[in-house]
Amino acid sequence: MARGLNRVTLIGALTQTPELRYTPGGLAVLELNLAGNDLFTDEQGQPREVPWYHRVKLLGRMAEFWNEGLKAGMAVFVDGRLEYRTWEQEGQKRSSLEIRAERVEALNLEGKPNPTLTDARGQERLREGLNMVMLVGNLTRDAELRYTPQGIAVARLGLAVNERYSTRQGGEQEKTHFIEAQAWRELAEYASELKEGEGVFFLGRLVNDSWTAQDGSKRYVTRVELSRLERLARGTARSGGGGSQSAKADGRAGKVDIDEGLEDFPPEEELPF
């Protein structure tokens, strides 16, 4: 079983001044809406800029500490992890993939020429942002390969990242974060050989997609667009339990369960852009 790794690093500009709020149980929550540009070179050797917008959640003392210090337009560094959550709404089971901050730093952009730009909504976005995700886990299903009408290969993958944490009562629990990923072109064709249960390392960027559900409501999904994928020599889940085995934890994160108090506080589905 692969020992889990779950890291998200973002550098972006705050699109608005965050506002502190509390759950019914008294847990402080501060949401940072960050925006930036990903800079990379495409297959034709041309530079490209791709905008991104992400919501980052701060909880507890960290939320209260940063409540007065962050303003719209500031550049912020965030180090954290992806958090998979499920809840029920109007009798239907819903899920989300959130960014949970573990460290936040305000950045000084003094001396940088035109570090931000203004988008169509009047929000600031960092020109040279950072949007990086590193994951280690086990595949929840065989890779799914298909081709676009233009003949470009694309593969969809599901990953289970496991962690252990300590509760406030001193006990230990296990949790699994389920993350969707996508690879393109040669990387997609390489990924097509991967099977359920295999241990893998993912490196990529976090993206949001949206679509309209059958009931007319707007839905969103957050996934990782892969730039690198490695198969682990060990860490493969192989036993009679099949896919359910990939949901067991082996790594030890040593974190306190800060989700206590969030059960009746489901995330907002509408993203701030």
PDB file of C-alpha atoms in Angstrom:
ATOM      1  CA  MET A   1       0.000   0.000   0.000  1.00  0.00           C
ATOM      2  CA  ALA A   2       1.438   3.375  -0.990  1.00  0.00           C
ATOM      3  CA  ARG A   3       2.146   5.783   1.831  1.00  0.00           C
ATOM      4  CA  GLY A   4       0.080   8.863   1.107  1.00  0.00           C
ATOM      5  CA  LEU A   5       1.450  12.233   0.038  1.00  0.00           C
ATOM      6  CA  ASN A   6      -0.939  15.176  -0.318  1.00  0.00           C
ATOM      7  CA  ARG A   7       0.550  18.644  -0.930  1.00  0.00           C
ATOM      8  CA  VAL A   8      -0.848  21.734  -2.625  1.00  0.00           C
ATOM      9  CA  THR A   9       1.194  24.910  -3.114  1.00  0.00           C
ATOM     10  CA  LEU A  10      -0.365  28.108  -4.432  1.00  0.00           C
ATOM     11  CA  ILE A  11       0.896  31.648  -4.937  1.00  0.00           C
ATOM     12  CA  GLY A  12      -1.788  34.048  -6.094  1.00  0.00           C
ATOM     13  CA  ALA A  13      -3.543  37.340  -5.481  1.00  0.00           C
ATOM     14  CA  LEU A  14      -6.610  37.723  -3.274  1.00  0.00           C
ATOM     15  CA  THR A  15      -9.600  38.593  -5.437  1.00  0.00           C
ATOM     16  CA  GLN A  16     -11.455  40.002  -2.427  1.00  0.00           C
ATOM     17  CA  THR A  17     -10.956  40.706   1.257  1.00  0.00           C
ATOM     18  CA  PRO A  18     -11.837  37.539   3.188  1.00  0.00           C
ATOM     19  CA  GLU A  19     -14.534  37.596   5.877  1.00  0.00           C
ATOM     20  CA  LEU A  20     -14.374  35.460   9.001  1.00  0.00           C
ATOM     21  CA  ARG A  21     -17.371  33.315   9.885  1.00  0.00           C
ATOM     22  CA  TYR A  22     -18.134  30.551  12.375  1.00  0.00           C
ATOM     23  CA  THR A  23     -19.825  27.175  12.122  1.00  0.00           C
ATOM     24  CA  PRO A  24     -22.805  26.476  14.415  1.00  0.00           C
ATOM     25  CA  GLY A  25     -20.310  24.594  16.591  1.00  0.00           C
ATOM     26  CA  GLY A  26     -18.085  27.661  16.970  1.00  0.00           C
ATOM     27  CA  LEU A  27     -15.264  26.755  14.568  1.00  0.00           C
ATOM     28  CA  ALA A  28     -13.689  29.784  12.854  1.00  0.00           C
ATOM     29  CA  VAL A  29     -13.587  29.606   9.034  1.00  0.00           C
ATOM     30  CA  LEU A  30     -11.786  32.015   6.691  1.00  0.00           C
ATOM     31  CA  GLU A  31     -11.936  31.473   2.920  1.00  0.00           C
ATOM     32  CA  LEU A  32      -9.289  32.947   0.641  1.00  0.00           C
ATOM     33  CA  ASN A  33     -10.193  33.404  -3.021  1.00  0.00           C
ATOM     34  CA  LEU A  34      -6.883  33.275  -4.892  1.00  0.00           C
ATOM     35  CA  ALA A  35      -6.208  33.967  -8.572  1.00  0.00           C
ATOM     36  CA  GLY A  36      -3.097  33.615 -10.692  1.00  0.00           C
ATOM     37  CA  ASN A  37      -1.690  32.692 -14.086  1.00  0.00           C
ATOM     38  CA  ASP A  38       0.044  29.448 -14.942  1.00  0.00           C
ATOM     39  CA  LEU A  39       2.942  30.087 -17.334  1.00  0.00           C
ATOM     40  CA  PHE A  40       4.214  27.286 -19.567  1.00  0.00           C
ATOM     41  CA  THR A  41       5.411  26.487 -23.081  1.00  0.00           C
ATOM     42  CA  ASP A  42       3.084  24.556 -25.379  1.00  0.00           C
ATOM     43  CA  GLU A  43       4.027  21.835 -27.855  1.00  0.00           C
ATOM     44  CA  GLN A  44       4.772  24.435 -30.537  1.00  0.00           C
ATOM     45  CA  GLY A  45       7.260  26.153 -28.244  1.00  0.00           C
ATOM     46  CA  GLN A  46       4.991  29.148 -27.683  1.00  0.00           C
ATOM     47  CA  PRO A  47       4.534  30.666 -24.210  1.00  0.00           C
ATOM     48  CA  ARG A  48       1.016  30.401 -22.780  1.00  0.00           C
ATOM     49  CA  GLU A  49      -0.751  31.947 -19.834  1.00  0.00           C
ATOM     50  CA  VAL A  50      -3.697  30.084 -18.297  1.00  0.00           C
ATOM     51  CA  PRO A  51      -5.669  31.823 -15.519  1.00  0.00           C
ATOM     52  CA  TRP A  52      -6.796  29.939 -12.429  1.00  0.00           C
ATOM     53  CA  TYR A  53      -9.059  30.729  -9.473  1.00  0.00           C
ATOM     54  CA  HIS A  54      -9.108  28.659  -6.282  1.00  0.00           C
ATOM     55  CA  ARG A  55     -10.777  28.886  -2.896  1.00  0.00           C
ATOM     56  CA  VAL A  56      -8.605  28.038   0.107  1.00  0.00           C
ATOM     57  CA  LYS A  57     -10.072  27.310   3.530  1.00  0.00           C
ATOM     58  CA  LEU A  58      -8.410  28.296   6.819  1.00  0.00           C
ATOM     59  CA  LEU A  59      -9.814  26.864  10.040  1.00  0.00           C
ATOM     60  CA  GLY A  60      -9.550  27.475  13.766  1.00  0.00           C
ATOM     61  CA  ARG A  61      -6.794  29.661  15.179  1.00  0.00           C
ATOM     62  CA  MET A  62      -5.190  30.143  11.775  1.00  0.00           C
ATOM     63  CA  ALA A  63      -8.433  31.637  10.457  1.00  0.00           C
ATOM     64  CA  GLU A  64      -8.685  34.047  13.388  1.00  0.00           C
ATOM     65  CA  PHE A  65      -4.998  35.016  13.119  1.00  0.00           C
ATOM     66  CA  TRP A  66      -5.262  36.021   9.436  1.00  0.00           C
ATOM     67  CA  ASN A  67      -8.682  37.626   9.689  1.00  0.00           C
ATOM     68  CA  GLU A  68      -7.375  41.177  10.022  1.00  0.00           C
ATOM     69  CA  GLY A  69      -4.198  40.909   7.956  1.00  0.00           C
ATOM     70  CA  LEU A  70      -5.386  40.024   4.456  1.00  0.00           C
ATOM     71  CA  LYS A  71      -6.862  42.446   1.922  1.00  0.00           C
ATOM     72  CA  ALA A  72      -8.013  42.254  -1.691  1.00  0.00           C
ATOM     73  CA  GLY A  73      -5.125  42.433  -4.177  1.00  0.00           C
ATOM     74  CA  MET A  74      -2.461  41.103  -1.786  1.00  0.00           C
ATOM     75  CA  ALA A  75      -0.185  38.282  -2.955  1.00  0.00           C
ATOM     76  CA  VAL A  76      -0.319  35.197  -0.744  1.00  0.00           C
ATOM     77  CA  PHE A  77       1.629  31.946  -0.455  1.00  0.00           C
ATOM     78  CA  VAL A  78      -0.389  28.916   0.647  1.00  0.00           C
ATOM     79  CA  ASP A  79       0.865  25.461   1.536  1.00  0.00           C
ATOM     80  CA  GLY A  80      -1.759  22.849   2.303  1.00  0.00           C
ATOM     81  CA  ARG A  81      -3.533  19.707   1.169  1.00  0.00           C
ATOM     82  CA  LEU A  82      -6.572  18.540  -0.741  1.00  0.00           C
ATOM     83  CA  GLU A  83      -9.518  17.611   1.453  1.00  0.00           C
ATOM     84  CA  TYR A  84     -12.259  15.279   0.184  1.00  0.00           C
ATOM     85  CA  ARG A  85     -15.629  15.832   1.871  1.00  0.00           C
ATOM     86  CA  THR A  86     -19.088  14.302   1.550  1.00  0.00           C
ATOM     87  CA  TRP A  87     -22.457  15.480   2.882  1.00  0.00           C
ATOM     88  CA  GLU A  88     -26.166  15.186   2.193  1.00  0.00           C
ATOM     89  CA  GLN A  89     -28.265  17.976   0.745  1.00  0.00           C
ATOM     90  CA  GLU A  90     -31.989  17.604   0.116  1.00  0.00           C
ATOM     91  CA  GLY A  91     -31.681  13.836   0.348  1.00  0.00           C
ATOM     92  CA  GLN A  92     -28.824  13.620  -2.171  1.00  0.00           C
ATOM     93  CA  LYS A  93     -25.230  12.742  -1.427  1.00  0.00           C
ATOM     94  CA  ARG A  94     -22.786  15.448  -2.485  1.00  0.00           C
ATOM     95  CA  SER A  95     -18.998  15.607  -2.451  1.00  0.00           C
ATOM     96  CA  SER A  96     -16.307  18.227  -2.925  1.00  0.00           C
ATOM     97  CA  LEU A  97     -12.552  18.540  -3.120  1.00  0.00           C
ATOM     98  CA  GLU A  98     -11.330  21.511  -1.116  1.00  0.00           C
ATOM     99  CA  ILE A  99      -7.965  23.119  -0.436  1.00  0.00           C
ATOM    100  CA  ARG A 100      -7.180  23.145   3.273  1.00  0.00           C
ATOM    101  CA  ALA A 101      -4.380  25.561   4.238  1.00  0.00           C
ATOM    102  CA  GLU A 102      -1.700  24.500   6.715  1.00  0.00           C
ATOM    103  CA  ARG A 103       0.568  27.508   6.197  1.00  0.00           C
ATOM    104  CA  VAL A 104      -0.108  31.009   4.868  1.00  0.00           C
ATOM    105  CA  GLU A 105       2.357  33.826   4.170  1.00  0.00           C
ATOM    106  CA  ALA A 106       1.703  37.301   2.782  1.00  0.00           C
ATOM    107  CA  LEU A 107       4.183  38.204   0.020  1.00  0.00           C
ATOM    108  CA  ASN A 108       5.935  41.488  -0.742  1.00  0.00           C
ATOM    109  CA  LEU A 109       5.697  42.354  -4.467  1.00  0.00           C
ATOM    110  CA  GLU A 110       7.679  45.574  -4.155  1.00  0.00           C
ATOM    111  CA  GLY A 111      10.079  46.014  -7.086  1.00  0.00           C
ATOM    112  CA  LYS A 112       8.216  43.680  -9.443  1.00  0.00           C
ATOM    113  CA  PRO A 113       6.922  45.477 -12.560  1.00  0.00           C
ATOM    114  CA  ASN A 114       3.153  45.045 -13.033  1.00  0.00           C
ATOM    115  CA  PRO A 115       2.895  41.920 -10.855  1.00  0.00           C
ATOM    116  CA  THR A 116      -0.903  41.714 -11.157  1.00  0.00           C
ATOM    117  CA  LEU A 117      -3.569  42.243 -13.795  1.00  0.00           C
ATOM    118  CA  THR A 118      -7.277  43.012 -13.514  1.00  0.00           C
ATOM    119  CA  ASP A 119      -9.759  40.498 -14.897  1.00  0.00           C
ATOM    120  CA  ALA A 120     -13.166  41.150 -16.454  1.00  0.00           C
ATOM    121  CA  ARG A 121     -14.789  41.253 -13.012  1.00  0.00           C
ATOM    122  CA  GLY A 122     -12.370  43.837 -11.673  1.00  0.00           C
ATOM    123  CA  GLN A 123     -10.491  41.256  -9.584  1.00  0.00           C
ATOM    124  CA  GLU A 124      -6.712  41.172  -9.221  1.00  0.00           C
ATOM    125  CA  ARG A 125      -4.840  38.135 -10.544  1.00  0.00           C
ATOM    126  CA  LEU A 126      -1.126  37.427 -10.083  1.00  0.00           C
ATOM    127  CA  ARG A 127       0.708  37.345 -13.417  1.00  0.00           C
ATOM    128  CA  GLU A 128       3.310  34.786 -12.323  1.00  0.00           C
ATOM    129  CA  GLY A 129       1.334  32.589  -9.995  1.00  0.00           C
ATOM    130  CA  LEU A 130       2.160  29.128  -8.709  1.00  0.00           C
ATOM    131  CA  ASN A 131      -0.289  26.225  -8.859  1.00  0.00           C
ATOM    132  CA  MET A 132       1.326  22.899  -7.968  1.00  0.00           C
ATOM    133  CA  VAL A 133      -0.034  19.621  -6.611  1.00  0.00           C
ATOM    134  CA  MET A 134       1.988  16.571  -5.519  1.00  0.00           C
ATOM    135  CA  LEU A 135       0.193  13.345  -4.635  1.00  0.00           C
ATOM    136  CA  VAL A 136       1.064   9.750  -3.814  1.00  0.00           C
ATOM    137  CA  GLY A 137      -1.665   7.154  -3.529  1.00  0.00           C
ATOM    138  CA  ASN A 138      -3.334   4.150  -5.143  1.00  0.00           C
ATOM    139  CA  LEU A 139      -5.527   4.115  -8.235  1.00  0.00           C
ATOM    140  CA  THR A 140      -9.210   3.530  -7.507  1.00  0.00           C
ATOM    141  CA  ARG A 141      -9.895   2.117 -10.995  1.00  0.00           C
ATOM    142  CA  ASP A 142      -8.177   1.211 -14.248  1.00  0.00           C
ATOM    143  CA  ALA A 143      -7.101   4.232 -16.294  1.00  0.00           C
ATOM    144  CA  GLU A 144      -9.689   5.283 -18.890  1.00  0.00           C
ATOM    145  CA  LEU A 145      -8.178   6.281 -22.244  1.00  0.00           C
ATOM    146  CA  ARG A 146     -10.056   7.998 -25.053  1.00  0.00           C
ATOM    147  CA  TYR A 147      -9.319  10.289 -27.982  1.00  0.00           C
ATOM    148  CA  THR A 148     -10.756  13.657 -28.891  1.00  0.00           C
ATOM    149  CA  PRO A 149     -12.224  14.203 -32.399  1.00  0.00           C
ATOM    150  CA  GLN A 150      -8.835  15.723 -33.280  1.00  0.00           C
ATOM    151  CA  GLY A 151      -7.074  12.498 -32.284  1.00  0.00           C
ATOM    152  CA  ILE A 152      -5.534  13.757 -29.036  1.00  0.00           C
ATOM    153  CA  ALA A 153      -5.216  11.143 -26.296  1.00  0.00           C
ATOM    154  CA  VAL A 154      -6.708  11.922 -22.887  1.00  0.00           C
ATOM    155  CA  ALA A 155      -6.770   9.639 -19.847  1.00  0.00           C
ATOM    156  CA  ARG A 156      -8.889   9.912 -16.716  1.00  0.00           C
ATOM    157  CA  LEU A 157      -7.638   8.483 -13.431  1.00  0.00           C
ATOM    158  CA  GLY A 158      -8.967   8.235  -9.889  1.00  0.00           C
ATOM    159  CA  LEU A 159      -6.622   8.329  -6.906  1.00  0.00           C
ATOM    160  CA  ALA A 160      -7.103   7.420  -3.246  1.00  0.00           C
ATOM    161  CA  VAL A 161      -4.704   9.248  -0.914  1.00  0.00           C
ATOM    162  CA  ASN A 162      -4.658   7.914   2.635  1.00  0.00           C
ATOM    163  CA  GLU A 163      -3.729   9.556   5.911  1.00  0.00           C
ATOM    164  CA  ARG A 164      -3.916   8.894   9.626  1.00  0.00           C
ATOM    165  CA  TYR A 165      -4.666  11.625  12.115  1.00  0.00           C
ATOM    166  CA  SER A 166      -5.206  12.119  15.833  1.00  0.00           C
ATOM    167  CA  THR A 167      -8.604  13.196  17.142  1.00  0.00           C
ATOM    168  CA  ARG A 168      -9.022  15.807  19.836  1.00  0.00           C
ATOM    169  CA  GLN A 169      -9.770  12.967  22.237  1.00  0.00           C
ATOM    170  CA  GLY A 170      -6.359  11.422  21.551  1.00  0.00           C
ATOM    171  CA  GLY A 171      -7.536   8.543  19.391  1.00  0.00           C
ATOM    172  CA  GLU A 172      -6.334   7.682  15.898  1.00  0.00           C
ATOM    173  CA  GLN A 173      -8.443   7.502  12.767  1.00  0.00           C
ATOM    174  CA  GLU A 174      -7.892   6.920   9.078  1.00  0.00           C
ATOM    175  CA  LYS A 175      -9.217   9.000   6.223  1.00  0.00           C
ATOM    176  CA  THR A 176      -9.089   8.664   2.452  1.00  0.00           C
ATOM    177  CA  HIS A 177      -9.161  11.561  -0.004  1.00  0.00           C
ATOM    178  CA  PHE A 178     -10.514  10.687  -3.453  1.00  0.00           C
ATOM    179  CA  ILE A 179      -9.043  12.808  -6.240  1.00  0.00           C
ATOM    180  CA  GLU A 180      -9.722  12.853  -9.973  1.00  0.00           C
ATOM    181  CA  ALA A 181      -6.858  13.442 -12.417  1.00  0.00           C
ATOM    182  CA  GLN A 182      -6.402  13.831 -16.160  1.00  0.00           C
ATOM    183  CA  ALA A 183      -3.436  13.342 -18.495  1.00  0.00           C
ATOM    184  CA  TRP A 184      -2.991  14.316 -22.153  1.00  0.00           C
ATOM    185  CA  ARG A 185      -1.119  13.082 -25.227  1.00  0.00           C
ATOM    186  CA  GLU A 186       1.955  10.879 -24.589  1.00  0.00           C
ATOM    187  CA  LEU A 187       1.420  10.992 -20.837  1.00  0.00           C
ATOM    188  CA  ALA A 188      -2.159   9.804 -21.348  1.00  0.00           C
ATOM    189  CA  GLU A 189      -1.046   6.861 -23.447  1.00  0.00           C
ATOM    190  CA  TYR A 190       1.530   5.935 -20.827  1.00  0.00           C
ATOM    191  CA  ALA A 191      -1.126   6.204 -18.109  1.00  0.00           C
ATOM    192  CA  SER A 192      -3.480   3.918 -20.059  1.00  0.00           C
ATOM    193  CA  GLU A 193      -1.491   0.891 -18.860  1.00  0.00           C
ATOM    194  CA  LEU A 194      -2.166   1.646 -15.186  1.00  0.00           C
ATOM    195  CA  LYS A 195      -4.504  -0.645 -13.273  1.00  0.00           C
ATOM    196  CA  GLU A 196      -6.669  -0.365 -10.184  1.00  0.00           C
ATOM    197  CA  GLY A 197      -4.670  -0.539  -6.965  1.00  0.00           C
ATOM    198  CA  GLU A 198      -1.308   0.529  -8.387  1.00  0.00           C
ATOM    199  CA  GLY A 199       0.751   2.989  -6.374  1.00  0.00           C
ATOM    200  CA  VAL A 200       1.569   6.199  -8.264  1.00  0.00           C
ATOM    201  CA  PHE A 201       3.067   9.662  -7.900  1.00  0.00           C
ATOM    202  CA  PHE A 202       1.215  12.589  -9.491  1.00  0.00           C
ATOM    203  CA  LEU A 203       2.592  16.052 -10.242  1.00  0.00           C
ATOM    204  CA  GLY A 204       0.345  18.645 -11.823  1.00  0.00           C
ATOM    205  CA  ARG A 205      -1.846  21.703 -11.502  1.00  0.00           C
ATOM    206  CA  LEU A 206      -5.274  22.077  -9.941  1.00  0.00           C
ATOM    207  CA  VAL A 207      -8.121  23.008 -12.301  1.00  0.00           C
ATOM    208  CA  ASN A 208     -11.883  23.553 -12.015  1.00  0.00           C
ATOM    209  CA  ASP A 209     -14.432  22.390 -14.575  1.00  0.00           C
ATOM    210  CA  SER A 210     -18.148  23.159 -14.650  1.00  0.00           C
ATOM    211  CA  TRP A 211     -21.218  21.741 -16.330  1.00  0.00           C
ATOM    212  CA  THR A 212     -25.012  21.933 -16.144  1.00  0.00           C
ATOM    213  CA  ALA A 213     -26.720  18.985 -14.454  1.00  0.00           C
ATOM    214  CA  GLN A 214     -29.948  17.381 -15.680  1.00  0.00           C
ATOM    215  CA  ASP A 215     -31.944  19.417 -13.168  1.00  0.00           C
ATOM    216  CA  GLY A 216     -30.507  22.635 -14.622  1.00  0.00           C
ATOM    217  CA  SER A 217     -28.219  23.373 -11.670  1.00  0.00           C
ATOM    218  CA  LYS A 218     -24.594  24.372 -12.134  1.00  0.00           C
ATOM    219  CA  ARG A 219     -22.060  21.799 -10.927  1.00  0.00           C
ATOM    220  CA  TYR A 220     -18.313  22.013 -10.465  1.00  0.00           C
ATOM    221  CA  VAL A 221     -15.488  19.503 -10.232  1.00  0.00           C
ATOM    222  CA  THR A 222     -11.909  20.052  -9.129  1.00  0.00           C
ATOM    223  CA  ARG A 223      -9.221  17.766 -10.513  1.00  0.00           C
ATOM    224  CA  VAL A 224      -5.495  17.592 -11.211  1.00  0.00           C
ATOM    225  CA  GLU A 225      -4.124  18.122 -14.725  1.00  0.00           C
ATOM    226  CA  LEU A 226      -0.992  15.980 -14.763  1.00  0.00           C
ATOM    227  CA  SER A 227       2.416  17.087 -15.995  1.00  0.00           C
ATOM    228  CA  ARG A 228       4.250  14.063 -14.585  1.00  0.00           C
ATOM    229  CA  LEU A 229       3.251  10.569 -13.514  1.00  0.00           C
ATOM    230  CA  GLU A 230       5.438   7.855 -11.960  1.00  0.00           C
ATOM    231  CA  ARG A 231       4.592   4.273 -11.072  1.00  0.00           C
ATOM    232  CA  LEU A 232       5.780   3.166  -7.653  1.00  0.00           C
ATOM    233  CA  ALA A 233       7.772  -0.054  -7.461  1.00  0.00           C
ATOM    234  CA  ARG A 234       5.998  -0.815  -4.194  1.00  0.00           C
ATOM    235  CA  GLY A 235       2.704   0.329  -2.736  1.00  0.00           C
ATOM    236  CA  THR A 236       0.348  -1.672  -4.940  1.00  0.00           C
ATOM    237  CA  ALA A 237      -2.941  -2.744  -3.373  1.00  0.00           C
ATOM    238  CA  ARG A 238      -3.397  -6.417  -4.269  1.00  0.00           C
ATOM    239  CA  SER A 239      -5.730  -8.592  -2.275  1.00  0.00           C
ATOM    240  CA  GLY A 240      -9.093 -10.303  -2.464  1.00  0.00           C
ATOM    241  CA  GLY A 241     -10.830  -7.099  -1.404  1.00  0.00           C
ATOM    242  CA  GLY A 242     -10.258  -5.456  -4.790  1.00  0.00           C
ATOM    243  CA  GLY A 243     -10.730  -1.724  -4.990  1.00  0.00           C
ATOM    244  CA  SER A 244     -11.810  -1.397  -1.365  1.00  0.00           C
ATOM    245  CA  GLN A 245      -8.242  -2.181  -0.317  1.00  0.00           C
ATOM    246  CA  SER A 246      -7.004   1.067  -1.850  1.00  0.00           C
ATOM    247  CA  ALA A 247      -8.942   3.021   0.733  1.00  0.00           C
ATOM    248  CA  LYS A 248      -6.827   1.796   3.678  1.00  0.00           C
ATOM    249  CA  ALA A 249      -4.199   4.093   5.165  1.00  0.00           C
ATOM    250  CA  ASP A 250      -0.528   3.374   5.583  1.00  0.00           C
ATOM    251  CA  GLY A 251       0.999   6.841   6.012  1.00  0.00           C
ATOM    252  CA  ARG A 252       0.892   8.798   9.260  1.00  0.00           C
ATOM    253  CA  ALA A 253       0.169  12.480   8.909  1.00  0.00           C
ATOM    254  CA  GLY A 254       0.122  13.289  12.631  1.00  0.00           C
ATOM    255  CA  LYS A 255      -2.626  15.883  12.171  1.00  0.00           C
ATOM    256  CA  VAL A 256      -5.483  16.732  14.485  1.00  0.00           C
ATOM    257  CA  ASP A 257      -8.977  16.177  13.122  1.00  0.00           C
ATOM    258  CA  ILE A 258     -10.071  19.768  12.626  1.00  0.00           C
ATOM    259  CA  ASP A 259     -13.163  18.614  10.721  1.00  0.00           C
ATOM    260  CA  GLU A 260     -14.980  18.197  14.024  1.00  0.00           C
ATOM    261  CA  GLY A 261     -17.657  20.865  13.932  1.00  0.00           C
ATOM    262  CA  LEU A 262     -17.849  21.015  10.129  1.00  0.00           C
ATOM    263  CA  GLU A 263     -20.417  18.264   9.689  1.00  0.00           C
ATOM    264  CA  ASP A 264     -23.319  20.713   9.515  1.00  0.00           C
ATOM    265  CA  PHE A 265     -21.349  23.264   7.488  1.00  0.00           C
ATOM    266  CA  PRO A 266     -21.317  21.979   3.867  1.00  0.00           C
ATOM    267  CA  PRO A 267     -19.101  23.793   1.340  1.00  0.00           C
ATOM    268  CA  GLU A 268     -20.544  26.256  -1.129  1.00  0.00           C
ATOM    269  CA  GLU A 269     -20.703  24.788  -4.617  1.00  0.00           C
ATOM    270  CA  GLU A 270     -20.561  28.098  -6.458  1.00  0.00           C
ATOM    271  CA  LEU A 271     -16.993  29.220  -7.032  1.00  0.00           C
ATOM    272  CA  PRO A 272     -16.118  32.938  -6.884  1.00  0.00           C
ATOM    273  CA  PHE A 273     -15.646  33.483 -10.607  1.00  0.00           C
TER     274      PHE A 273
END
